[in-house]
Short mmCIF file of C-alpha atoms and ligand atoms in Angstrom, two decimals:
data_model
loop_
_atom_site.label_atom_id
_atom_site.label_comp_id
_atom_site.label_asym_id
_atom_site.label_seq_id
_atom_site.Cartn_x
_atom_site.Cartn_y
_atom_site.Cartn_z
CA MET A 1 -19.37 0.97 -18.12
CA LEU A 2 -18.82 2.59 -14.74
CA LYS A 3 -15.45 3.62 -13.35
CA VAL A 4 -14.27 4.98 -10.04
CA ALA A 5 -11.22 7.22 -10.41
CA LYS A 6 -9.15 7.90 -7.31
CA PHE A 7 -6.53 10.62 -7.54
CA GLY A 8 -3.58 10.56 -5.15
CA GLY A 9 -1.90 13.55 -3.51
CA SER A 10 0.57 14.28 -6.31
CA SER A 11 -2.29 14.23 -8.85
CA VAL A 12 -4.04 17.08 -7.04
CA ALA A 13 -0.99 18.95 -5.73
CA GLY A 14 -1.75 22.23 -7.49
CA ALA A 15 -3.73 23.97 -10.21
CA GLU A 16 -1.69 22.44 -13.03
CA GLN A 17 -2.42 18.96 -11.72
CA PHE A 18 -6.13 19.80 -11.38
CA LYS A 19 -6.12 20.57 -15.10
CA LYS A 20 -4.70 17.14 -15.89
CA VAL A 21 -7.34 15.51 -13.71
CA LYS A 22 -10.06 17.39 -15.57
CA ALA A 23 -8.72 16.28 -18.94
CA ILE A 24 -8.70 12.67 -17.73
CA ILE A 25 -12.25 12.91 -16.41
CA GLU A 26 -13.54 14.55 -19.56
CA ALA A 27 -11.88 11.95 -21.76
CA ASP A 28 -14.13 9.20 -20.38
CA PRO A 29 -17.71 9.86 -19.25
CA SER A 30 -17.84 6.52 -17.44
CA ARG A 31 -15.61 7.99 -14.70
CA ARG A 32 -18.64 8.98 -12.67
CA ILE A 33 -17.18 8.68 -9.20
CA VAL A 34 -14.03 10.55 -8.23
CA VAL A 35 -12.21 10.08 -4.92
CA SER A 36 -9.53 12.57 -3.99
CA SER A 37 -6.56 12.66 -1.63
CA ALA A 38 -5.32 15.86 -0.03
CA ALA A 39 -3.00 17.99 -2.15
CA GLY A 40 0.47 16.45 -2.00
CA LYS A 41 3.93 17.68 -2.90
CA ARG A 42 4.33 19.85 -6.01
CA ASP A 43 8.06 19.14 -6.04
CA SER A 44 10.55 17.36 -3.82
CA SER A 45 11.01 20.36 -1.51
CA ASP A 46 7.29 20.82 -0.98
CA HIS A 47 5.08 19.42 1.81
CA LYS A 48 2.02 17.20 1.74
CA LEU A 49 -0.95 18.95 3.29
CA THR A 50 -1.64 15.90 5.44
CA ASP A 51 1.88 16.17 6.91
CA LEU A 52 1.37 19.88 7.58
CA LEU A 53 -1.93 19.17 9.32
CA TYR A 54 -0.32 16.55 11.55
CA LEU A 55 2.43 19.06 12.29
CA CYS A 56 -0.19 21.62 13.15
CA HIS A 57 -1.75 19.24 15.63
CA ALA A 58 1.64 18.58 17.23
CA HIS A 59 2.10 22.34 17.71
CA ILE A 60 -1.30 22.61 19.36
CA THR A 61 -0.52 19.67 21.66
CA TYR A 62 2.65 21.34 22.88
CA GLY A 63 1.05 24.75 23.17
CA VAL A 64 3.05 26.24 20.30
CA SER A 65 1.35 28.57 17.85
CA CYS A 66 0.51 26.95 14.53
CA ASP A 67 -0.61 30.16 12.83
CA ASP A 68 2.17 29.99 10.26
CA ILE A 69 1.35 26.44 9.25
CA ILE A 70 -2.35 27.22 9.05
CA GLY A 71 -1.47 30.21 6.88
CA THR A 72 0.56 28.00 4.53
CA ILE A 73 -2.23 25.43 4.23
CA ARG A 74 -4.85 28.07 3.64
CA SER A 75 -2.86 29.77 0.94
CA ARG A 76 -2.23 26.46 -0.86
CA PHE A 77 -6.01 26.09 -1.21
CA ALA A 78 -6.59 29.74 -2.06
CA GLU A 79 -3.88 29.57 -4.75
CA ILE A 80 -5.56 26.63 -6.45
CA ARG A 81 -8.93 28.35 -6.29
CA ASP A 82 -7.61 31.63 -7.72
CA ALA A 83 -5.54 30.00 -10.46
CA LEU A 84 -8.60 28.11 -11.67
CA GLY A 85 -11.11 30.91 -11.14
CA LEU A 86 -13.23 28.93 -8.65
CA GLN A 87 -15.72 30.36 -6.16
CA TYR A 88 -15.27 28.17 -3.09
CA ASP A 89 -14.94 30.31 0.03
CA VAL A 90 -11.75 28.76 1.43
CA GLU A 91 -11.18 31.61 3.87
CA GLY A 92 -14.76 31.53 5.17
CA ASP A 93 -14.62 27.79 5.88
CA PHE A 94 -11.19 28.12 7.43
CA ASP A 95 -12.40 30.88 9.72
CA LYS A 96 -15.10 28.57 10.98
CA LEU A 97 -12.51 25.92 11.81
CA LEU A 98 -9.98 28.06 13.61
CA PRO A 99 -11.87 28.70 16.85
CA ARG A 100 -12.45 24.96 17.20
CA LEU A 101 -8.77 24.06 16.87
CA ASN A 102 -8.00 24.35 20.55
CA ARG A 103 -11.41 23.17 21.66
CA ASP A 104 -13.45 20.28 20.35
CA MET A 105 -11.64 19.43 17.14
CA GLY A 106 -9.83 16.11 17.40
CA VAL A 107 -6.67 15.33 15.48
CA ASP A 108 -8.56 13.14 13.01
CA GLU A 109 -10.99 15.85 12.05
CA LEU A 110 -8.19 18.37 11.69
CA VAL A 111 -6.12 16.08 9.48
CA SER A 112 -9.14 15.11 7.37
CA ARG A 113 -9.51 18.74 6.30
CA GLY A 114 -6.74 18.21 3.75
CA GLU A 115 -8.98 15.85 1.80
CA TYR A 116 -12.07 17.93 2.55
CA PHE A 117 -10.81 21.23 1.15
CA THR A 118 -8.99 19.65 -1.80
CA SER A 119 -12.17 17.78 -2.70
CA ARG A 120 -14.40 20.82 -2.39
CA LEU A 121 -12.20 22.63 -4.89
CA LEU A 122 -11.88 19.67 -7.23
CA ALA A 123 -15.63 18.97 -7.19
CA GLU A 124 -16.37 22.54 -8.20
CA TYR A 125 -13.71 22.47 -10.89
CA LEU A 126 -14.95 19.21 -12.40
CA GLY A 127 -18.62 20.07 -11.99
CA TYR A 128 -19.14 16.97 -9.78
CA ARG A 129 -21.46 16.79 -6.79
CA PHE A 130 -19.40 16.94 -3.57
CA VAL A 131 -20.49 14.16 -1.20
CA ASP A 132 -18.77 14.44 2.18
CA ALA A 133 -17.11 11.23 3.33
CA ALA A 134 -18.66 11.93 6.73
CA ASP A 135 -22.01 11.21 5.07
CA CYS A 136 -21.08 8.09 3.16
CA VAL A 137 -18.07 6.31 4.70
CA PHE A 138 -18.87 4.79 8.07
CA PHE A 139 -16.83 3.11 10.76
CA GLY A 140 -18.26 0.75 13.36
CA LEU A 141 -17.53 1.20 17.03
CA ASP A 142 -14.66 -1.25 16.62
CA GLY A 143 -12.95 1.25 14.33
CA GLN A 144 -13.41 -0.99 11.28
CA ILE A 145 -15.24 0.15 8.17
CA ASP A 146 -18.93 -0.74 8.25
CA ARG A 147 -19.05 -1.90 4.66
CA GLU A 148 -22.76 -2.53 4.46
CA LYS A 149 -23.70 0.94 5.63
CA THR A 150 -20.96 2.55 3.52
CA TYR A 151 -21.93 0.70 0.34
CA ALA A 152 -25.58 1.63 0.79
CA ALA A 153 -24.77 5.31 1.32
CA ILE A 154 -22.41 5.59 -1.65
CA GLY A 155 -24.85 3.64 -3.82
CA ASN A 156 -27.63 6.05 -2.89
CA ALA A 157 -25.47 9.09 -3.55
CA LEU A 158 -24.79 7.84 -7.08
CA LYS A 159 -28.50 7.22 -7.62
CA GLU A 160 -29.26 10.80 -6.66
CA HIS A 161 -26.47 12.44 -8.62
CA GLU A 162 -25.02 11.57 -11.99
CA ARG A 163 -21.42 12.38 -10.98
CA ILE A 164 -20.06 12.52 -7.47
CA LEU A 165 -16.77 13.37 -5.78
CA ILE A 166 -15.92 11.94 -2.38
CA PRO A 167 -12.92 12.97 -0.27
CA GLY A 168 -10.72 10.00 0.59
CA PHE A 169 -9.04 8.96 3.84
CA TYR A 170 -11.79 9.61 6.37
CA GLY A 171 -15.28 8.69 7.47
CA LYS A 172 -17.55 8.95 10.46
CA LEU A 173 -17.79 6.94 13.67
CA PRO A 174 -21.17 6.00 15.18
CA THR A 175 -20.46 8.72 17.77
CA GLY A 176 -20.58 11.29 14.98
CA LYS A 177 -16.87 12.00 15.19
CA ILE A 178 -14.59 12.02 12.17
CA LYS A 179 -12.04 9.23 11.97
CA VAL A 180 -9.17 8.96 9.52
CA MET A 181 -7.77 5.75 8.10
CA SER A 182 -4.08 4.92 8.21
CA ARG A 183 -1.75 6.87 5.90
CA GLY A 184 -2.47 6.41 2.23
CA GLY A 185 -6.06 5.55 3.14
CA SER A 186 -7.65 7.29 0.16
CA ASP A 187 -6.82 4.10 -1.73
CA ILE A 188 -9.24 2.34 0.61
CA SER A 189 -11.95 4.97 0.12
CA GLY A 190 -11.64 4.52 -3.64
CA ALA A 191 -11.90 0.75 -3.31
CA LEU A 192 -14.98 1.07 -1.09
CA ALA A 193 -16.62 3.38 -3.62
CA ALA A 194 -15.84 0.96 -6.45
CA ALA A 195 -17.25 -1.98 -4.49
CA ALA A 196 -20.32 0.03 -3.43
CA VAL A 197 -21.41 0.68 -7.01
CA ASN A 198 -20.04 -2.54 -8.53
CA ALA A 199 -17.79 -0.53 -10.81
CA ASP A 200 -16.26 -2.19 -13.84
CA VAL A 201 -12.86 -0.72 -13.03
CA TYR A 202 -11.29 1.01 -10.05
CA GLU A 203 -8.70 3.41 -11.45
CA ASN A 204 -6.01 4.51 -9.06
CA TRP A 205 -4.30 7.57 -10.55
CA THR A 206 -0.85 8.33 -9.21
CA ASP A 207 2.53 9.56 -10.47
CA VAL A 208 3.98 6.32 -11.86
CA SER A 209 2.87 4.40 -14.93
CA GLY A 210 1.97 1.32 -12.94
CA ILE A 211 3.77 -1.16 -10.78
CA LEU A 212 7.34 -1.80 -11.79
CA MET A 213 8.89 -5.25 -12.00
CA ALA A 214 11.56 -4.28 -9.50
CA ASP A 215 12.54 -1.39 -7.28
CA PRO A 216 13.86 1.39 -9.56
CA ARG A 217 16.35 2.39 -6.85
CA ILE A 218 18.00 -0.99 -7.41
CA VAL A 219 17.31 -1.90 -11.04
CA GLU A 220 17.79 0.74 -13.68
CA ASN A 221 14.60 1.42 -15.60
CA PRO A 222 12.64 -1.67 -14.65
CA ALA A 223 9.78 -2.55 -16.98
CA PRO A 224 6.24 -1.83 -15.79
CA ILE A 225 3.97 -4.78 -15.09
CA SER A 226 1.07 -4.75 -17.54
CA THR A 227 -1.12 -7.35 -15.81
CA ILE A 228 -0.84 -8.88 -12.38
CA THR A 229 -3.19 -11.00 -10.30
CA TYR A 230 -4.30 -9.92 -6.85
CA ALA A 231 -2.49 -12.92 -5.39
CA GLU A 232 0.80 -11.96 -7.05
CA LEU A 233 0.40 -8.38 -5.94
CA GLN A 234 -0.11 -9.47 -2.35
CA GLU A 235 3.03 -11.56 -2.58
CA LEU A 236 5.07 -8.66 -3.98
CA ALA A 237 3.63 -6.20 -1.46
CA PHE A 238 4.36 -8.54 1.40
CA MET A 239 7.94 -8.75 0.20
CA GLY A 240 8.35 -5.01 0.27
CA ALA A 241 7.01 -3.59 -2.97
CA SER A 242 4.93 -0.62 -1.86
CA VAL A 243 2.16 0.14 -4.27
CA LEU A 244 -1.28 0.47 -2.80
CA HIS A 245 -2.60 0.56 0.71
CA GLU A 246 -2.94 -3.14 1.56
CA ASP A 247 -6.49 -2.69 2.85
CA SER A 248 -7.60 -1.34 -0.50
CA ILE A 249 -7.39 -4.74 -2.15
CA SER A 250 -10.09 -6.76 -0.44
CA PRO A 251 -13.19 -4.64 -1.28
CA VAL A 252 -12.46 -4.75 -5.00
CA LYS A 253 -11.04 -8.27 -5.06
CA GLU A 254 -14.15 -9.63 -3.35
CA LYS A 255 -16.36 -8.16 -6.03
CA GLY A 256 -14.13 -9.16 -8.90
CA ILE A 257 -13.44 -5.55 -9.88
CA ALA A 258 -10.26 -4.89 -11.85
CA LEU A 259 -7.89 -2.30 -10.43
CA ASN A 260 -5.95 -0.15 -12.85
CA ILE A 261 -2.96 1.87 -11.67
CA ARG A 262 -2.48 4.89 -13.93
CA ASN A 263 -0.21 7.90 -14.21
CA THR A 264 -1.91 11.32 -14.11
CA ASN A 265 1.15 12.83 -15.78
CA ARG A 266 1.12 10.27 -18.60
CA PRO A 267 -2.50 9.31 -19.19
CA GLN A 268 -1.52 7.74 -22.51
CA ASP A 269 0.23 4.90 -20.62
CA PRO A 270 -2.02 1.90 -19.93
CA GLY A 271 -0.57 1.37 -16.45
CA THR A 272 -0.92 -1.87 -14.53
CA MET A 273 -4.10 -3.91 -14.53
CA ILE A 274 -4.69 -5.94 -11.36
CA VAL A 275 -7.18 -8.75 -11.85
CA GLU A 276 -8.36 -11.92 -10.16
CA GLU A 277 -7.30 -14.18 -13.00
CA VAL A 278 -5.33 -13.66 -16.17
CA GLU A 279 -6.16 -15.24 -19.45
CA GLU A 280 -2.75 -16.30 -20.60
CA ASP A 281 -1.76 -15.10 -24.00
CA GLY A 282 1.00 -17.55 -24.62
CA GLU A 283 4.56 -16.53 -25.05
CA GLN A 284 4.03 -12.82 -25.31
CA GLU A 285 3.76 -12.34 -21.59
CA ARG A 286 6.79 -12.18 -19.43
CA PHE A 287 7.87 -15.26 -17.62
CA ILE A 288 7.96 -13.63 -14.21
CA THR A 289 5.82 -10.82 -12.85
CA GLY A 290 8.15 -9.07 -10.45
CA ILE A 291 10.96 -9.23 -7.94
CA ALA A 292 10.87 -7.76 -4.47
CA GLY A 293 12.68 -8.24 -1.23
CA ARG A 294 13.28 -7.23 2.34
CA ARG A 295 16.42 -6.91 4.39
CA ASN A 296 17.32 -7.84 7.95
CA PHE A 297 16.09 -11.27 8.83
CA THR A 298 17.51 -13.75 11.30
CA VAL A 299 17.79 -17.47 10.63
CA LEU A 300 17.59 -19.74 13.68
CA THR A 301 18.81 -23.24 12.88
CA ILE A 302 18.12 -26.09 15.28
CA LYS A 303 19.89 -29.44 14.97
CA LYS A 304 19.18 -32.59 16.91
CA ARG A 305 19.83 -36.22 16.23
CA PRO A 306 17.46 -38.01 16.12
CA MET A 307 14.80 -35.36 15.92
CA ASN A 308 11.08 -35.73 16.48
CA THR A 309 10.48 -32.98 13.96
CA ASN A 310 6.79 -32.41 14.64
CA GLU A 311 7.30 -32.01 18.31
CA ALA A 312 10.43 -29.88 18.10
CA LEU A 313 8.90 -27.61 15.51
CA ARG A 314 5.74 -27.16 17.51
CA GLN A 315 7.78 -26.26 20.58
CA ALA A 316 9.91 -23.78 18.64
CA LEU A 317 6.84 -22.13 17.13
CA ASP A 318 5.16 -21.94 20.53
CA ILE A 319 8.19 -20.17 21.92
CA LEU A 320 8.30 -17.63 19.09
CA ASP A 321 4.59 -17.09 19.55
CA ARG A 322 5.12 -16.30 23.20
CA TYR A 323 7.50 -13.54 22.18
CA HIS A 324 5.09 -12.33 19.46
CA VAL A 325 7.55 -13.11 16.69
CA ALA A 326 6.04 -14.08 13.33
CA VAL A 327 7.87 -16.75 11.36
CA GLU A 328 8.43 -15.85 7.72
CA HIS A 329 9.80 -19.19 6.56
CA ILE A 330 10.54 -22.64 7.74
CA THR A 331 12.96 -25.01 6.06
CA LEU A 332 13.12 -28.60 7.12
CA GLY A 333 15.99 -31.05 7.02
CA LEU A 334 16.06 -34.61 8.29
CA ASP A 335 17.49 -33.79 11.70
CA SER A 336 17.28 -30.03 11.58
CA PHE A 337 15.08 -27.11 10.76
CA ALA A 338 15.58 -23.42 10.25
CA LEU A 339 13.19 -20.65 11.11
CA VAL A 340 13.43 -17.25 9.49
CA ALA A 341 12.06 -14.22 11.33
CA SER A 342 12.52 -10.48 11.14
CA THR A 343 15.52 -9.36 13.19
CA ALA A 344 13.60 -6.32 14.42
CA ALA A 345 10.70 -8.48 15.57
CA LEU A 346 13.07 -10.73 17.50
CA GLY A 347 14.81 -7.74 19.03
CA ASP A 348 16.49 -8.44 22.36
CA SER A 349 14.16 -11.39 22.93
CA VAL A 350 16.42 -13.44 20.68
CA TYR A 351 18.49 -14.55 23.73
CA ASP A 352 15.40 -15.58 25.69
CA VAL A 353 14.03 -17.35 22.62
CA ILE A 354 17.22 -19.39 22.28
CA ALA A 355 17.37 -20.14 25.99
CA ASP A 356 13.77 -21.35 25.93
CA MET A 357 14.41 -23.47 22.85
CA GLN A 358 17.46 -25.02 24.44
CA LYS A 359 15.43 -25.90 27.50
CA ALA A 360 12.43 -27.27 25.60
CA ILE A 361 14.03 -29.01 22.64
CA ARG A 362 17.48 -29.91 24.04
CA PRO A 363 19.10 -29.58 20.60
CA ASP A 364 22.65 -30.63 19.75
CA ASP A 365 23.21 -27.26 18.20
CA VAL A 366 21.47 -23.89 17.76
CA ASN A 367 22.79 -21.47 15.23
CA VAL A 368 21.77 -17.82 14.88
CA LYS A 369 22.55 -16.00 11.67
CA GLU A 370 21.58 -12.38 11.37
CA GLY A 371 21.86 -10.05 8.38
CA ILE A 372 19.84 -12.11 5.92
CA SER A 373 17.72 -10.62 3.15
CA LEU A 374 14.80 -12.38 1.54
CA VAL A 375 14.36 -11.94 -2.19
CA ALA A 376 11.15 -13.12 -3.82
CA THR A 377 10.77 -13.84 -7.51
CA VAL A 378 7.05 -13.77 -8.15
CA GLY A 379 5.11 -15.04 -11.11
CA ARG A 380 2.01 -17.07 -11.74
CA LYS A 381 3.68 -18.84 -14.66
CA MET A 382 6.94 -19.49 -13.02
CA THR A 383 6.64 -22.47 -10.80
CA SER A 384 4.61 -24.60 -13.17
CA ARG A 385 7.55 -24.60 -15.53
CA PRO A 386 10.19 -27.18 -14.86
CA GLY A 387 13.67 -25.91 -14.31
CA THR A 388 12.77 -22.50 -12.95
CA SER A 389 14.43 -22.95 -9.59
CA GLY A 390 17.47 -24.37 -11.31
CA ARG A 391 17.80 -21.31 -13.52
CA LEU A 392 17.30 -19.06 -10.56
CA PHE A 393 19.94 -20.74 -8.40
CA HIS A 394 22.32 -20.95 -11.32
CA ALA A 395 21.98 -17.22 -12.01
CA LEU A 396 22.70 -16.38 -8.38
CA GLY A 397 25.51 -18.91 -8.08
CA LYS A 398 27.23 -17.69 -11.24
CA SER A 399 27.31 -14.21 -9.72
CA GLY A 400 28.92 -15.50 -6.55
CA ILE A 401 25.82 -15.02 -4.41
CA ASN A 402 25.53 -17.62 -1.69
CA ILE A 403 21.97 -18.78 -1.00
CA ARG A 404 21.32 -19.26 2.72
CA THR A 405 17.68 -20.37 2.63
CA ILE A 406 15.24 -21.42 -0.04
CA ALA A 407 11.46 -21.47 0.07
CA GLN A 408 8.86 -21.93 -2.58
CA GLY A 409 5.52 -20.37 -1.73
CA SER A 410 2.98 -23.15 -1.27
CA ASP A 411 0.67 -21.44 -3.72
CA GLU A 412 3.49 -21.79 -6.26
CA LEU A 413 3.54 -18.10 -6.94
CA SER A 414 6.99 -17.31 -5.72
CA ILE A 415 10.43 -18.62 -5.01
CA ILE A 416 12.06 -16.90 -2.07
CA VAL A 417 15.75 -17.08 -1.36
CA GLY A 418 17.64 -15.84 1.66
CA VAL A 419 20.96 -14.15 0.89
CA GLU A 420 23.42 -12.06 2.89
CA ASN A 421 22.30 -8.44 3.32
CA ALA A 422 25.43 -7.42 1.42
CA ASP A 423 24.18 -9.37 -1.62
CA PHE A 424 20.62 -8.03 -1.48
CA GLU A 425 20.76 -5.52 -4.31
CA LYS A 426 23.02 -7.66 -6.43
CA ALA A 427 20.61 -10.60 -6.13
CA ILE A 428 17.69 -8.48 -7.29
CA LYS A 429 19.71 -7.13 -10.23
CA VAL A 430 20.91 -10.59 -11.25
CA LEU A 431 17.42 -12.08 -11.09
CA TYR A 432 15.95 -9.17 -13.02
CA GLU A 433 18.54 -9.55 -15.75
CA ARG A 434 18.07 -13.30 -15.90
CA PHE A 435 14.29 -13.34 -16.04
CA ALA A 436 13.13 -9.94 -17.21
CA GLY A 437 15.99 -7.96 -18.71
N1 LIG B 1 -3.67 12.27 2.55
C1 LIG B 1 -3.50 11.03 3.25
C2 LIG B 1 -2.03 10.71 3.38
O1 LIG B 1 -1.18 11.49 2.99
C3 LIG B 1 -4.27 9.92 2.66
C4 LIG B 1 -3.96 9.61 1.22
O2 LIG B 1 -3.35 10.40 0.52
O3 LIG B 1 -4.34 8.55 0.77
O4 LIG B 1 -1.70 9.68 3.92
#
């Protein structure tokens, strides 16, 4: 058994968190690769080191002194070191960086130091070999991860050392420069490491006991999801549930590696297991997997009698394409169709879009309805069961929620309804109570 354990910012925020990480690592010797984020917030009033480093760069850009911020960052590291009795020369390494701040150090390298310093300390504390991401995570010239080269380098590092620790979030360009990933990118580094060594499990340690069935800001105490497929997760994430960095899925999914989301503060909780396929265990499992949604969509309805639907639809899609607007849903009637797109994506182009559609399609009527929310009920078991949509619509109808659009994902993983923005939260609550409560 071989596991990659990635620890997020809150899991390594301070010395107390480091101790929890150590206990987790020591509890299971198969956790041979650790990937670490930069120290995050210790409490709600605290700052993430990555944010402070970006702030520092902004100060430098505008010619404002960033000495205070640098001092804060440095003392966060020194505090962890001193509290845990470690040797790492934080000050010495910082002193080497400072003269380069205004010279050759790019923003990416500066920001990556959050992960670098945190990982140096954590590696020493755990007794793991520190392997710099600059030596094992590689980007191509196109800015994309060079997976082949990265997998080979991480694989070799694990052959040479029994236990390794790699800082997340950054890697090296062919030019030799450091490049960071987008925010939350340590998830990707962890996934790459897991794929590189064909790990049995990629553990993603964070501060929640897994993915919840609904947004806890809307539903009180939603149940955690014990098992979810990658496809369902993608559906939920697309509909607004933020869990993992989206680019962290494909490396592990491709290799059939299970991804386990765990809580560093409650290691006794099993968390959420994300897998390619679930062996159904009959009635014990919940009927639906989760509910998510997004606000602020616009529905454009086109009516024409008689309508050559293929042609009209193609023209409408061409027009939206010209304005770089992605269509989220299409519903078709006999002599009408409705297109749902994000209101923000349409922006002020909405008037040009309508004018162009009027010219091209010559409809009898065009209707624009803004302020629509999409709510997705996701579940691999859901759509194969007769009567699901009926129950769903009945639950919403009984609560006085008017459904403006309906779509069933073609992969039969979700049923998505469009409701008024004002009904967004209520719809999620009602559906949760009906199917999961
Ligand atoms: N430290 C980086 C961030 O805050 C990357 C990460 O934590 O995954 O976005």
